[in-house]
Amino acid sequence: MDRIFAALSHRVASWAGQPSAFVLALITVILWLVTGPLFHYSDTWQLVINTGTTIVTFLMVFLIQNAQNRDGSAIQAKLDELIRAVDAARNDFIGIEHLTEAELQRIKAVLERECGDDENHRLAIERLIERR
């Protein structure tokens, strides 16, 4: 079941990000708008688009979230491997994605303190900001 869902979510997420998916959605909305006068802009006519978009949105949330979770896990595994492979890197950072937000903020603060508040650090940050 997991493999089927993963394959389906990957395909749907890939397809949903293509221009053809946008064009299909746009055509659907245009057809719905064109049929308005035919159905006298009735409540049922409005309910069709509301129900359709709600169902599609509801299902897409789960499919796209699954694809994002897998992508995030793959990136995390690659970063962990890079940390492990580099001799000067601290292996303590492997797996920190499982920490709470507060714990991650404390780690970030410690790293920023370790980086220092010297003039070189401030100049490097200013150069990064200027590049934007």
CSV table of N, CA, C and O in Angstrom, one decimal:
chain,number,residue,atom,x,y,z
A,1,MET,N,0.8,-1.2,0.0
A,1,MET,CA,0.0,0.0,0.0
A,1,MET,C,0.9,1.3,0.0
A,1,MET,O,0.6,2.2,-0.7
A,2,ASP,N,2.0,1.3,0.8
A,2,ASP,CA,2.8,2.4,0.9
A,2,ASP,C,3.5,2.7,-0.5
A,2,ASP,O,3.5,3.9,-0.9
A,3,ARG,N,3.9,1.7,-1.2
A,3,ARG,CA,4.6,1.9,-2.5
A,3,ARG,C,3.6,2.4,-3.5
A,3,ARG,O,3.9,3.3,-4.3
A,4,ILE,N,2.3,1.9,-3.5
A,4,ILE,CA,1.3,2.4,-4.4
A,4,ILE,C,1.0,3.9,-4.1
A,4,ILE,O,1.0,4.7,-5.1
A,5,PHE,N,0.8,4.2,-2.9
A,5,PHE,CA,0.5,5.6,-2.5
A,5,PHE,C,1.7,6.5,-2.8
A,5,PHE,O,1.5,7.6,-3.4
A,6,ALA,N,2.9,6.1,-2.6
A,6,ALA,CA,4.1,6.9,-2.9
A,6,ALA,C,4.2,7.1,-4.4
A,6,ALA,O,4.5,8.2,-4.8
A,7,ALA,N,4.0,6.1,-5.2
A,7,ALA,CA,4.1,6.2,-6.6
A,7,ALA,C,3.0,7.1,-7.1
A,7,ALA,O,3.2,8.0,-8.0
A,8,LEU,N,1.8,7.0,-6.6
A,8,LEU,CA,0.6,7.8,-7.0
A,8,LEU,C,0.9,9.3,-6.6
A,8,LEU,O,0.7,10.2,-7.5
A,9,SER,N,1.3,9.5,-5.4
A,9,SER,CA,1.6,10.9,-5.0
A,9,SER,C,2.7,11.5,-5.8
A,9,SER,O,2.6,12.7,-6.1
A,10,HIS,N,3.7,10.8,-6.1
A,10,HIS,CA,4.8,11.3,-6.9
A,10,HIS,C,4.3,11.7,-8.3
A,10,HIS,O,4.7,12.8,-8.8
A,11,ARG,N,3.6,10.9,-8.9
A,11,ARG,CA,3.0,11.2,-10.3
A,11,ARG,C,2.1,12.4,-10.2
A,11,ARG,O,2.2,13.2,-11.1
A,12,VAL,N,1.2,12.4,-9.3
A,12,VAL,CA,0.2,13.5,-9.2
A,12,VAL,C,0.9,14.8,-8.9
A,12,VAL,O,0.7,15.8,-9.5
A,13,ALA,N,1.9,14.8,-7.9
A,13,ALA,CA,2.6,16.0,-7.6
A,13,ALA,C,3.4,16.5,-8.8
A,13,ALA,O,3.5,17.7,-9.0
A,14,SER,N,4.0,15.6,-9.5
A,14,SER,CA,4.8,16.0,-10.7
A,14,SER,C,3.9,16.5,-11.8
A,14,SER,O,4.2,17.6,-12.4
A,15,TRP,N,2.7,15.9,-12.0
A,15,TRP,CA,1.8,16.4,-13.0
A,15,TRP,C,1.2,17.7,-12.6
A,15,TRP,O,1.0,18.6,-13.4
A,16,ALA,N,0.8,17.9,-11.3
A,16,ALA,CA,0.2,19.1,-10.8
A,16,ALA,C,1.0,20.3,-11.0
A,16,ALA,O,0.5,21.4,-11.1
A,17,GLY,N,2.3,20.1,-11.1
A,17,GLY,CA,3.2,21.2,-11.2
A,17,GLY,C,3.5,21.6,-12.7
A,17,GLY,O,4.3,22.5,-12.9
A,18,GLN,N,2.9,20.9,-13.6
A,18,GLN,CA,3.1,21.2,-15.0
A,18,GLN,C,2.1,22.2,-15.6
A,18,GLN,O,1.0,22.4,-15.0
A,19,PRO,N,2.5,22.9,-16.6
A,19,PRO,CA,1.6,23.9,-17.2
A,19,PRO,C,0.3,23.3,-17.7
A,19,PRO,O,-0.8,23.9,-17.7
A,20,SER,N,0.4,22.0,-18.2
A,20,SER,CA,-0.9,21.4,-18.7
A,20,SER,C,-1.9,21.2,-17.6
A,20,SER,O,-3.1,21.3,-17.8
A,21,ALA,N,-1.5,21.0,-16.3
A,21,ALA,CA,-2.4,20.9,-15.2
A,21,ALA,C,-3.1,22.3,-15.0
A,21,ALA,O,-4.4,22.3,-14.8
A,22,PHE,N,-2.4,23.3,-15.1
A,22,PHE,CA,-3.0,24.7,-14.9
A,22,PHE,C,-4.0,24.9,-16.1
A,22,PHE,O,-5.0,25.4,-15.8
A,23,VAL,N,-3.6,24.6,-17.3
A,23,VAL,CA,-4.4,24.8,-18.4
A,23,VAL,C,-5.7,24.0,-18.3
A,23,VAL,O,-6.8,24.5,-18.5
A,24,LEU,N,-5.6,22.8,-17.8
A,24,LEU,CA,-6.8,22.0,-17.6
A,24,LEU,C,-7.7,22.6,-16.6
A,24,LEU,O,-9.0,22.7,-16.8
A,25,ALA,N,-7.2,23.1,-15.5
A,25,ALA,CA,-8.0,23.7,-14.4
A,25,ALA,C,-8.6,25.0,-15.0
A,25,ALA,O,-9.8,25.3,-14.7
A,26,LEU,N,-7.8,25.8,-15.8
A,26,LEU,CA,-8.4,27.0,-16.3
A,26,LEU,C,-9.5,26.7,-17.3
A,26,LEU,O,-10.6,27.4,-17.3
A,27,ILE,N,-9.4,25.7,-18.1
A,27,ILE,CA,-10.4,25.3,-19.1
A,27,ILE,C,-11.7,24.9,-18.3
A,27,ILE,O,-12.8,25.2,-18.7
A,28,THR,N,-11.5,24.1,-17.2
A,28,THR,CA,-12.6,23.7,-16.4
A,28,THR,C,-13.4,24.9,-15.9
A,28,THR,O,-14.6,24.9,-15.9
A,29,VAL,N,-12.7,25.9,-15.4
A,29,VAL,CA,-13.3,27.1,-14.8
A,29,VAL,C,-14.0,27.9,-15.9
A,29,VAL,O,-15.1,28.3,-15.7
A,30,ILE,N,-13.4,28.0,-17.1
A,30,ILE,CA,-14.0,28.7,-18.2
A,30,ILE,C,-15.3,28.0,-18.6
A,30,ILE,O,-16.3,28.7,-18.9
A,31,LEU,N,-15.2,26.7,-18.8
A,31,LEU,CA,-16.4,25.9,-19.1
A,31,LEU,C,-17.5,26.1,-18.1
A,31,LEU,O,-18.7,26.3,-18.5
A,32,TRP,N,-17.2,26.1,-16.9
A,32,TRP,CA,-18.2,26.3,-15.8
A,32,TRP,C,-18.8,27.7,-15.9
A,32,TRP,O,-20.0,27.9,-15.8
A,33,LEU,N,-17.9,28.7,-16.2
A,33,LEU,CA,-18.4,30.1,-16.4
A,33,LEU,C,-19.3,30.2,-17.6
A,33,LEU,O,-20.4,30.9,-17.5
A,34,VAL,N,-19.0,29.6,-18.7
A,34,VAL,CA,-19.8,29.7,-19.9
A,34,VAL,C,-21.1,29.0,-19.7
A,34,VAL,O,-22.1,29.5,-20.3
A,35,THR,N,-21.2,28.0,-18.9
A,35,THR,CA,-22.5,27.3,-18.7
A,35,THR,C,-23.4,28.0,-17.7
A,35,THR,O,-24.5,27.7,-17.5
A,36,GLY,N,-22.9,29.1,-17.1
A,36,GLY,CA,-23.7,29.9,-16.1
A,36,GLY,C,-25.0,30.3,-16.7
A,36,GLY,O,-26.1,30.1,-16.1
A,37,PRO,N,-25.0,31.0,-17.8
A,37,PRO,CA,-26.3,31.4,-18.4
A,37,PRO,C,-27.3,30.3,-18.7
A,37,PRO,O,-28.5,30.4,-18.6
A,38,LEU,N,-26.7,29.2,-19.1
A,38,LEU,CA,-27.5,28.0,-19.5
A,38,LEU,C,-28.2,27.4,-18.3
A,38,LEU,O,-29.4,27.0,-18.4
A,39,PHE,N,-27.6,27.5,-17.1
A,39,PHE,CA,-28.2,27.0,-15.9
A,39,PHE,C,-28.8,28.2,-15.0
A,39,PHE,O,-29.1,28.0,-13.8
A,40,HIS,N,-28.8,29.4,-15.6
A,40,HIS,CA,-29.4,30.5,-14.9
A,40,HIS,C,-28.7,30.9,-13.6
A,40,HIS,O,-29.3,31.3,-12.6
A,41,TYR,N,-27.4,30.6,-13.6
A,41,TYR,CA,-26.5,30.9,-12.4
A,41,TYR,C,-27.2,30.3,-11.1
A,41,TYR,O,-27.2,31.0,-10.1
A,42,SER,N,-27.7,29.1,-11.2
A,42,SER,CA,-28.4,28.5,-10.1
A,42,SER,C,-27.5,28.1,-9.0
A,42,SER,O,-26.3,28.1,-9.1
A,43,ASP,N,-28.1,27.8,-7.8
A,43,ASP,CA,-27.3,27.3,-6.7
A,43,ASP,C,-26.6,26.0,-7.0
A,43,ASP,O,-25.5,25.8,-6.6
A,44,THR,N,-27.3,25.2,-7.8
A,44,THR,CA,-26.7,23.9,-8.2
A,44,THR,C,-25.5,24.1,-9.1
A,44,THR,O,-24.4,23.5,-8.9
A,45,TRP,N,-25.6,25.1,-10.0
A,45,TRP,CA,-24.5,25.5,-10.8
A,45,TRP,C,-23.3,25.9,-10.0
A,45,TRP,O,-22.1,25.5,-10.2
A,46,GLN,N,-23.5,26.7,-9.0
A,46,GLN,CA,-22.4,27.2,-8.1
A,46,GLN,C,-21.9,26.0,-7.2
A,46,GLN,O,-20.7,25.9,-7.0
A,47,LEU,N,-22.8,25.1,-6.8
A,47,LEU,CA,-22.4,24.0,-6.0
A,47,LEU,C,-21.5,23.0,-6.7
A,47,LEU,O,-20.6,22.5,-6.1
A,48,VAL,N,-21.6,22.9,-8.0
A,48,VAL,CA,-20.8,22.0,-8.8
A,48,VAL,C,-19.3,22.4,-8.7
A,48,VAL,O,-18.4,21.6,-8.4
A,49,ILE,N,-19.0,23.7,-8.9
A,49,ILE,CA,-17.6,24.2,-8.9
A,49,ILE,C,-17.1,24.1,-7.4
A,49,ILE,O,-16.0,23.8,-7.2
A,50,ASN,N,-17.9,24.5,-6.5
A,50,ASN,CA,-17.5,24.5,-5.1
A,50,ASN,C,-17.2,23.1,-4.6
A,50,ASN,O,-16.1,22.9,-4.0
A,51,THR,N,-18.0,22.2,-4.9
A,51,THR,CA,-17.8,20.8,-4.5
A,51,THR,C,-16.6,20.2,-5.2
A,51,THR,O,-15.7,19.6,-4.6
A,52,GLY,N,-16.5,20.4,-6.5
A,52,GLY,CA,-15.4,19.9,-7.3
A,52,GLY,C,-14.0,20.4,-6.8
A,52,GLY,O,-13.1,19.6,-6.6
A,53,THR,N,-13.9,21.7,-6.6
A,53,THR,CA,-12.7,22.3,-6.1
A,53,THR,C,-12.3,21.9,-4.7
A,53,THR,O,-11.2,21.6,-4.4
A,54,THR,N,-13.3,21.7,-3.9
A,54,THR,CA,-13.1,21.3,-2.5
A,54,THR,C,-12.5,19.8,-2.5
A,54,THR,O,-11.6,19.5,-1.8
A,55,ILE,N,-13.1,19.0,-3.3
A,55,ILE,CA,-12.7,17.6,-3.3
A,55,ILE,C,-11.3,17.5,-3.9
A,55,ILE,O,-10.4,16.8,-3.3
A,56,VAL,N,-11.0,18.2,-5.0
A,56,VAL,CA,-9.7,18.1,-5.6
A,56,VAL,C,-8.6,18.7,-4.6
A,56,VAL,O,-7.6,18.1,-4.4
A,57,THR,N,-8.9,19.8,-4.0
A,57,THR,CA,-8.0,20.4,-3.0
A,57,THR,C,-7.8,19.5,-1.8
A,57,THR,O,-6.6,19.3,-1.4
A,58,PHE,N,-8.8,18.9,-1.3
A,58,PHE,CA,-8.7,18.0,-0.1
A,58,PHE,C,-7.7,16.8,-0.5
A,58,PHE,O,-6.8,16.5,0.3
A,59,LEU,N,-7.9,16.2,-1.6
A,59,LEU,CA,-7.1,15.1,-2.0
A,59,LEU,C,-5.7,15.5,-2.4
A,59,LEU,O,-4.7,14.8,-2.0
A,60,MET,N,-5.5,16.6,-3.0
A,60,MET,CA,-4.2,17.1,-3.4
A,60,MET,C,-3.3,17.4,-2.2
A,60,MET,O,-2.1,17.2,-2.2
A,61,VAL,N,-3.9,17.9,-1.1
A,61,VAL,CA,-3.1,18.2,0.1
A,61,VAL,C,-2.4,16.9,0.5
A,61,VAL,O,-1.2,17.0,0.8
A,62,PHE,N,-3.0,15.8,0.6
A,62,PHE,CA,-2.4,14.6,1.1
A,62,PHE,C,-1.4,14.1,0.1
A,62,PHE,O,-0.3,13.6,0.5
A,63,LEU,N,-1.7,14.1,-1.2
A,63,LEU,CA,-0.7,13.6,-2.2
A,63,LEU,C,0.5,14.5,-2.2
A,63,LEU,O,1.7,14.0,-2.3
A,64,ILE,N,0.4,15.8,-2.3
A,64,ILE,CA,1.5,16.7,-2.3
A,64,ILE,C,2.3,16.7,-1.0
A,64,ILE,O,3.6,16.7,-1.1
A,65,GLN,N,1.6,16.6,0.1
A,65,GLN,CA,2.4,16.5,1.4
A,65,GLN,C,3.2,15.2,1.4
A,65,GLN,O,4.3,15.2,1.9
A,66,ASN,N,2.7,14.1,0.9
A,66,ASN,CA,3.5,12.9,0.9
A,66,ASN,C,4.7,13.0,0.0
A,66,ASN,O,5.8,12.6,0.4
A,67,ALA,N,4.5,13.6,-1.1
A,67,ALA,CA,5.7,13.8,-2.0
A,67,ALA,C,6.7,14.8,-1.3
A,67,ALA,O,7.9,14.5,-1.4
A,68,GLN,N,6.3,15.8,-0.7
A,68,GLN,CA,7.2,16.7,0.0
A,68,GLN,C,7.9,16.0,1.2
A,68,GLN,O,9.1,16.3,1.4
A,69,ASN,N,7.2,15.2,1.9
A,69,ASN,CA,7.8,14.5,3.0
A,69,ASN,C,8.9,13.6,2.5
A,69,ASN,O,10.0,13.5,3.1
A,70,ARG,N,8.7,12.9,1.4
A,70,ARG,CA,9.7,12.0,0.9
A,70,ARG,C,10.9,12.8,0.4
A,70,ARG,O,12.0,12.4,0.6
A,71,ASP,N,10.6,13.9,-0.3
A,71,ASP,CA,11.7,14.7,-0.8
A,71,ASP,C,12.5,15.3,0.4
A,71,ASP,O,13.8,15.3,0.3
A,72,GLY,N,11.9,15.7,1.4
A,72,GLY,CA,12.6,16.3,2.6
A,72,GLY,C,13.4,15.2,3.3
A,72,GLY,O,14.5,15.5,3.7
A,73,SER,N,12.9,14.0,3.4
A,73,SER,CA,13.7,12.9,4.0
A,73,SER,C,14.9,12.5,3.1
A,73,SER,O,15.9,12.3,3.6
A,74,ALA,N,14.7,12.6,1.8
A,74,ALA,CA,15.8,12.3,0.9
A,74,ALA,C,16.9,13.3,1.0
A,74,ALA,O,18.1,13.0,1.1
A,75,ILE,N,16.5,14.6,1.1
A,75,ILE,CA,17.5,15.7,1.2
A,75,ILE,C,18.2,15.5,2.6
A,75,ILE,O,19.4,15.7,2.7
A,76,GLN,N,17.5,15.2,3.6
A,76,GLN,CA,18.0,15.1,4.9
A,76,GLN,C,19.1,14.0,5.0
A,76,GLN,O,20.1,14.1,5.5
A,77,ALA,N,18.7,12.9,4.3
A,77,ALA,CA,19.6,11.7,4.3
A,77,ALA,C,20.9,12.1,3.5
A,77,ALA,O,22.0,11.7,3.9
A,78,LYS,N,20.8,12.8,2.4
A,78,LYS,CA,22.0,13.3,1.7
A,78,LYS,C,22.8,14.2,2.5
A,78,LYS,O,24.1,14.1,2.5
A,79,LEU,N,22.2,15.1,3.2
A,79,LEU,CA,23.0,16.1,4.1
A,79,LEU,C,23.7,15.3,5.2
A,79,LEU,O,24.8,15.6,5.5
A,80,ASP,N,23.0,14.3,5.8
A,80,ASP,CA,23.6,13.5,6.9
A,80,ASP,C,24.8,12.8,6.3
A,80,ASP,O,25.8,12.7,7.0
A,81,GLU,N,24.7,12.3,5.1
A,81,GLU,CA,25.8,11.6,4.5
A,81,GLU,C,27.0,12.5,4.3
A,81,GLU,O,28.2,12.2,4.5
A,82,LEU,N,26.7,13.7,3.8
A,82,LEU,CA,27.8,14.7,3.6
A,82,LEU,C,28.5,15.0,5.0
A,82,LEU,O,29.7,15.1,5.0
A,83,ILE,N,27.7,15.2,6.0
A,83,ILE,CA,28.2,15.5,7.3
A,83,ILE,C,29.1,14.3,7.8
A,83,ILE,O,30.2,14.5,8.3
A,84,ARG,N,28.6,13.1,7.6
A,84,ARG,CA,29.4,11.9,8.0
A,84,ARG,C,30.7,11.8,7.2
A,84,ARG,O,31.7,11.4,7.7
A,85,ALA,N,30.6,12.2,5.9
A,85,ALA,CA,31.8,11.9,5.0
A,85,ALA,C,32.9,13.0,5.2
A,85,ALA,O,34.0,12.7,4.9
A,86,VAL,N,32.5,14.2,5.7
A,86,VAL,CA,33.5,15.2,5.8
A,86,VAL,C,34.2,15.1,7.2
A,86,VAL,O,33.5,15.2,8.2
A,87,ASP,N,35.5,15.0,7.2
A,87,ASP,CA,36.2,14.8,8.5
A,87,ASP,C,36.0,15.9,9.5
A,87,ASP,O,35.9,15.7,10.7
A,88,ALA,N,36.0,17.2,9.0
A,88,ALA,CA,36.0,18.3,9.9
A,88,ALA,C,34.5,18.6,10.4
A,88,ALA,O,34.4,19.4,11.3
A,89,ALA,N,33.5,18.0,9.8
A,89,ALA,CA,32.2,18.2,10.2
A,89,ALA,C,31.8,17.5,11.5
A,89,ALA,O,32.4,16.5,11.8
A,90,ARG,N,30.9,18.1,12.2
A,90,ARG,CA,30.5,17.5,13.5
A,90,ARG,C,29.3,16.6,13.3
A,90,ARG,O,28.3,17.0,12.9
A,91,ASN,N,29.5,15.3,13.6
A,91,ASN,CA,28.5,14.3,13.4
A,91,ASN,C,27.3,14.6,14.4
A,91,ASN,O,26.3,13.9,14.2
A,92,ASP,N,27.5,15.4,15.3
A,92,ASP,CA,26.4,15.7,16.3
A,92,ASP,C,25.2,16.3,15.6
A,92,ASP,O,24.0,16.2,16.1
A,93,PHE,N,25.3,16.8,14.4
A,93,PHE,CA,24.2,17.5,13.7
A,93,PHE,C,23.4,16.4,12.9
A,93,PHE,O,22.3,16.8,12.5
A,94,ILE,N,23.8,15.2,12.8
A,94,ILE,CA,23.0,14.2,12.1
A,94,ILE,C,21.8,13.9,12.9
A,94,ILE,O,21.9,13.6,14.1
A,95,GLY,N,20.7,14.0,12.4
A,95,GLY,CA,19.4,13.7,13.0
A,95,GLY,C,18.8,14.9,13.8
A,95,GLY,O,17.7,14.7,14.4
A,96,ILE,N,19.3,16.1,13.7
A,96,ILE,CA,18.7,17.2,14.5
A,96,ILE,C,17.3,17.6,14.0
A,96,ILE,O,16.6,18.3,14.7
A,97,GLU,N,16.9,17.1,12.8
A,97,GLU,CA,15.6,17.4,12.3
A,97,GLU,C,14.5,16.8,13.2
A,97,GLU,O,13.3,17.2,13.0
A,98,HIS,N,14.9,15.9,14.0
A,98,HIS,CA,13.9,15.3,14.9
A,98,HIS,C,13.7,16.1,16.2
A,98,HIS,O,12.8,15.7,17.0
A,99,LEU,N,14.5,17.2,16.4
A,99,LEU,CA,14.4,17.9,17.6
A,99,LEU,C,13.1,18.9,17.6
A,99,LEU,O,12.6,19.1,16.5
A,100,THR,N,12.8,19.4,18.7
A,100,THR,CA,11.7,20.4,18.8
A,100,THR,C,12.2,21.7,18.2
A,100,THR,O,13.4,22.0,18.1
A,101,GLU,N,11.3,22.6,17.9
A,101,GLU,CA,11.6,23.9,17.4
A,101,GLU,C,12.4,24.7,18.4
A,101,GLU,O,13.4,25.4,18.1
A,102,ALA,N,12.1,24.6,19.7
A,102,ALA,CA,12.9,25.3,20.8
A,102,ALA,C,14.3,24.8,20.8
A,102,ALA,O,15.3,25.6,20.9
A,103,GLU,N,14.5,23.5,20.7
A,103,GLU,CA,15.9,22.9,20.7
A,103,GLU,C,16.7,23.4,19.5
A,103,GLU,O,17.8,23.7,19.6
A,104,LEU,N,16.0,23.4,18.3
A,104,LEU,CA,16.7,23.9,17.1
A,104,LEU,C,17.1,25.4,17.2
A,104,LEU,O,18.2,25.8,16.8
A,105,GLN,N,16.2,26.2,17.9
A,105,GLN,CA,16.5,27.6,18.1
A,105,GLN,C,17.7,27.7,19.0
A,105,GLN,O,18.6,28.6,18.8
A,106,ARG,N,17.8,26.9,20.0
A,106,ARG,CA,19.0,27.0,20.9
A,106,ARG,C,20.3,26.6,20.2
A,106,ARG,O,21.3,27.2,20.3
A,107,ILE,N,20.2,25.6,19.3
A,107,ILE,CA,21.4,25.2,18.5
A,107,ILE,C,21.8,26.3,17.6
A,107,ILE,O,23.0,26.6,17.5
A,108,LYS,N,20.8,26.9,17.0
A,108,LYS,CA,21.1,28.0,16.1
A,108,LYS,C,21.8,29.2,16.8
A,108,LYS,O,22.7,29.8,16.3
A,109,ALA,N,21.3,29.5,18.0
A,109,ALA,CA,21.9,30.6,18.8
A,109,ALA,C,23.3,30.2,19.2
A,109,ALA,O,24.2,31.1,19.1
A,110,VAL,N,23.6,29.0,19.6
A,110,VAL,CA,25.0,28.6,19.9
A,110,VAL,C,25.9,28.7,18.7
A,110,VAL,O,27.0,29.2,18.8
A,111,LEU,N,25.4,28.3,17.5
A,111,LEU,CA,26.2,28.3,16.3
A,111,LEU,C,26.5,29.8,15.9
A,111,LEU,O,27.6,30.1,15.5
A,112,GLU,N,25.5,30.6,16.1
A,112,GLU,CA,25.7,32.0,15.8
A,112,GLU,C,26.7,32.7,16.7
A,112,GLU,O,27.5,33.5,16.3
A,113,ARG,N,26.7,32.3,18.0
A,113,ARG,CA,27.7,32.8,19.0
A,113,ARG,C,29.1,32.3,18.6
A,113,ARG,O,30.0,33.0,18.7
A,114,GLU,N,29.2,31.0,18.2
A,114,GLU,CA,30.4,30.4,17.8
A,114,GLU,C,31.0,31.1,16.6
A,114,GLU,O,32.2,31.2,16.5
A,115,CYS,N,30.1,31.6,15.8
A,115,CYS,CA,30.6,32.2,14.5
A,115,CYS,C,31.2,33.6,14.9
A,115,CYS,O,32.1,34.1,14.2
A,116,GLY,N,30.8,34.1,16.0
A,116,GLY,CA,31.4,35.3,16.5
A,116,GLY,C,30.7,36.6,16.0
A,116,GLY,O,29.9,36.5,15.1
A,117,ASP,N,31.1,37.7,16.6
A,117,ASP,CA,30.5,39.0,16.2
A,117,ASP,C,31.6,39.9,15.8
A,117,ASP,O,31.5,41.1,16.0
A,118,ASP,N,32.6,39.3,15.2
A,118,ASP,CA,33.7,40.2,14.8
A,118,ASP,C,33.4,40.9,13.5
A,118,ASP,O,32.4,40.7,12.8
A,119,GLU,N,34.3,41.8,13.1
A,119,GLU,CA,34.1,42.6,11.9
A,119,GLU,C,34.0,41.8,10.6
A,119,GLU,O,33.2,42.1,9.8
A,120,ASN,N,34.8,40.8,10.5
A,120,ASN,CA,34.7,39.9,9.3
A,120,ASN,C,33.4,39.3,9.1
A,120,ASN,O,32.9,39.2,8.0
A,121,HIS,N,32.8,38.8,10.2
A,121,HIS,CA,31.5,38.2,10.2
A,121,HIS,C,30.4,39.2,9.7
A,121,HIS,O,29.6,38.9,8.9
A,122,ARG,N,30.5,40.4,10.3
A,122,ARG,CA,29.5,41.4,9.9
A,122,ARG,C,29.6,41.8,8.4
A,122,ARG,O,28.7,42.0,7.7
A,123,LEU,N,30.9,41.9,8.0
A,123,LEU,CA,31.1,42.2,6.5
A,123,LEU,C,30.6,41.1,5.6
A,123,LEU,O,30.0,41.4,4.6
A,124,ALA,N,30.8,39.9,6.0
A,124,ALA,CA,30.4,38.8,5.2
A,124,ALA,C,28.8,38.8,5.1
A,124,ALA,O,28.3,38.6,4.0
A,125,ILE,N,28.2,39.1,6.2
A,125,ILE,CA,26.7,39.1,6.2
A,125,ILE,C,26.2,40.3,5.3
A,125,ILE,O,25.3,40.2,4.5
A,126,GLU,N,26.9,41.4,5.4
A,126,GLU,CA,26.5,42.6,4.6
A,126,GLU,C,26.7,42.3,3.1
A,126,GLU,O,25.9,42.7,2.3
A,127,ARG,N,27.7,41.6,2.8
A,127,ARG,CA,28.0,41.2,1.3
A,127,ARG,C,26.8,40.3,0.9
A,127,ARG,O,26.4,40.4,-0.3
A,128,LEU,N,26.4,39.3,1.7
A,128,LEU,CA,25.3,38.4,1.3
A,128,LEU,C,24.0,39.2,1.1
A,128,LEU,O,23.3,38.9,0.2
A,129,ILE,N,23.8,40.2,2.0
A,129,ILE,CA,22.6,41.0,1.8
A,129,ILE,C,22.6,41.8,0.6
A,129,ILE,O,21.6,41.9,-0.1
A,130,GLU,N,23.8,42.4,0.3
A,130,GLU,CA,23.9,43.2,-0.9
A,130,GLU,C,23.7,42.4,-2.2
A,130,GLU,O,23.2,43.0,-3.2
A,131,ARG,N,24.0,41.1,-2.2
A,131,ARG,CA,23.9,40.3,-3.4
A,131,ARG,C,22.4,40.1,-3.8
A,131,ARG,O,22.1,39.9,-4.9
A,132,ARG,N,21.5,40.2,-2.8
A,132,ARG,CA,20.1,40.0,-3.1
A,132,ARG,C,19.7,41.2,-3.9
A,132,ARG,O,18.9,41.3,-4.7
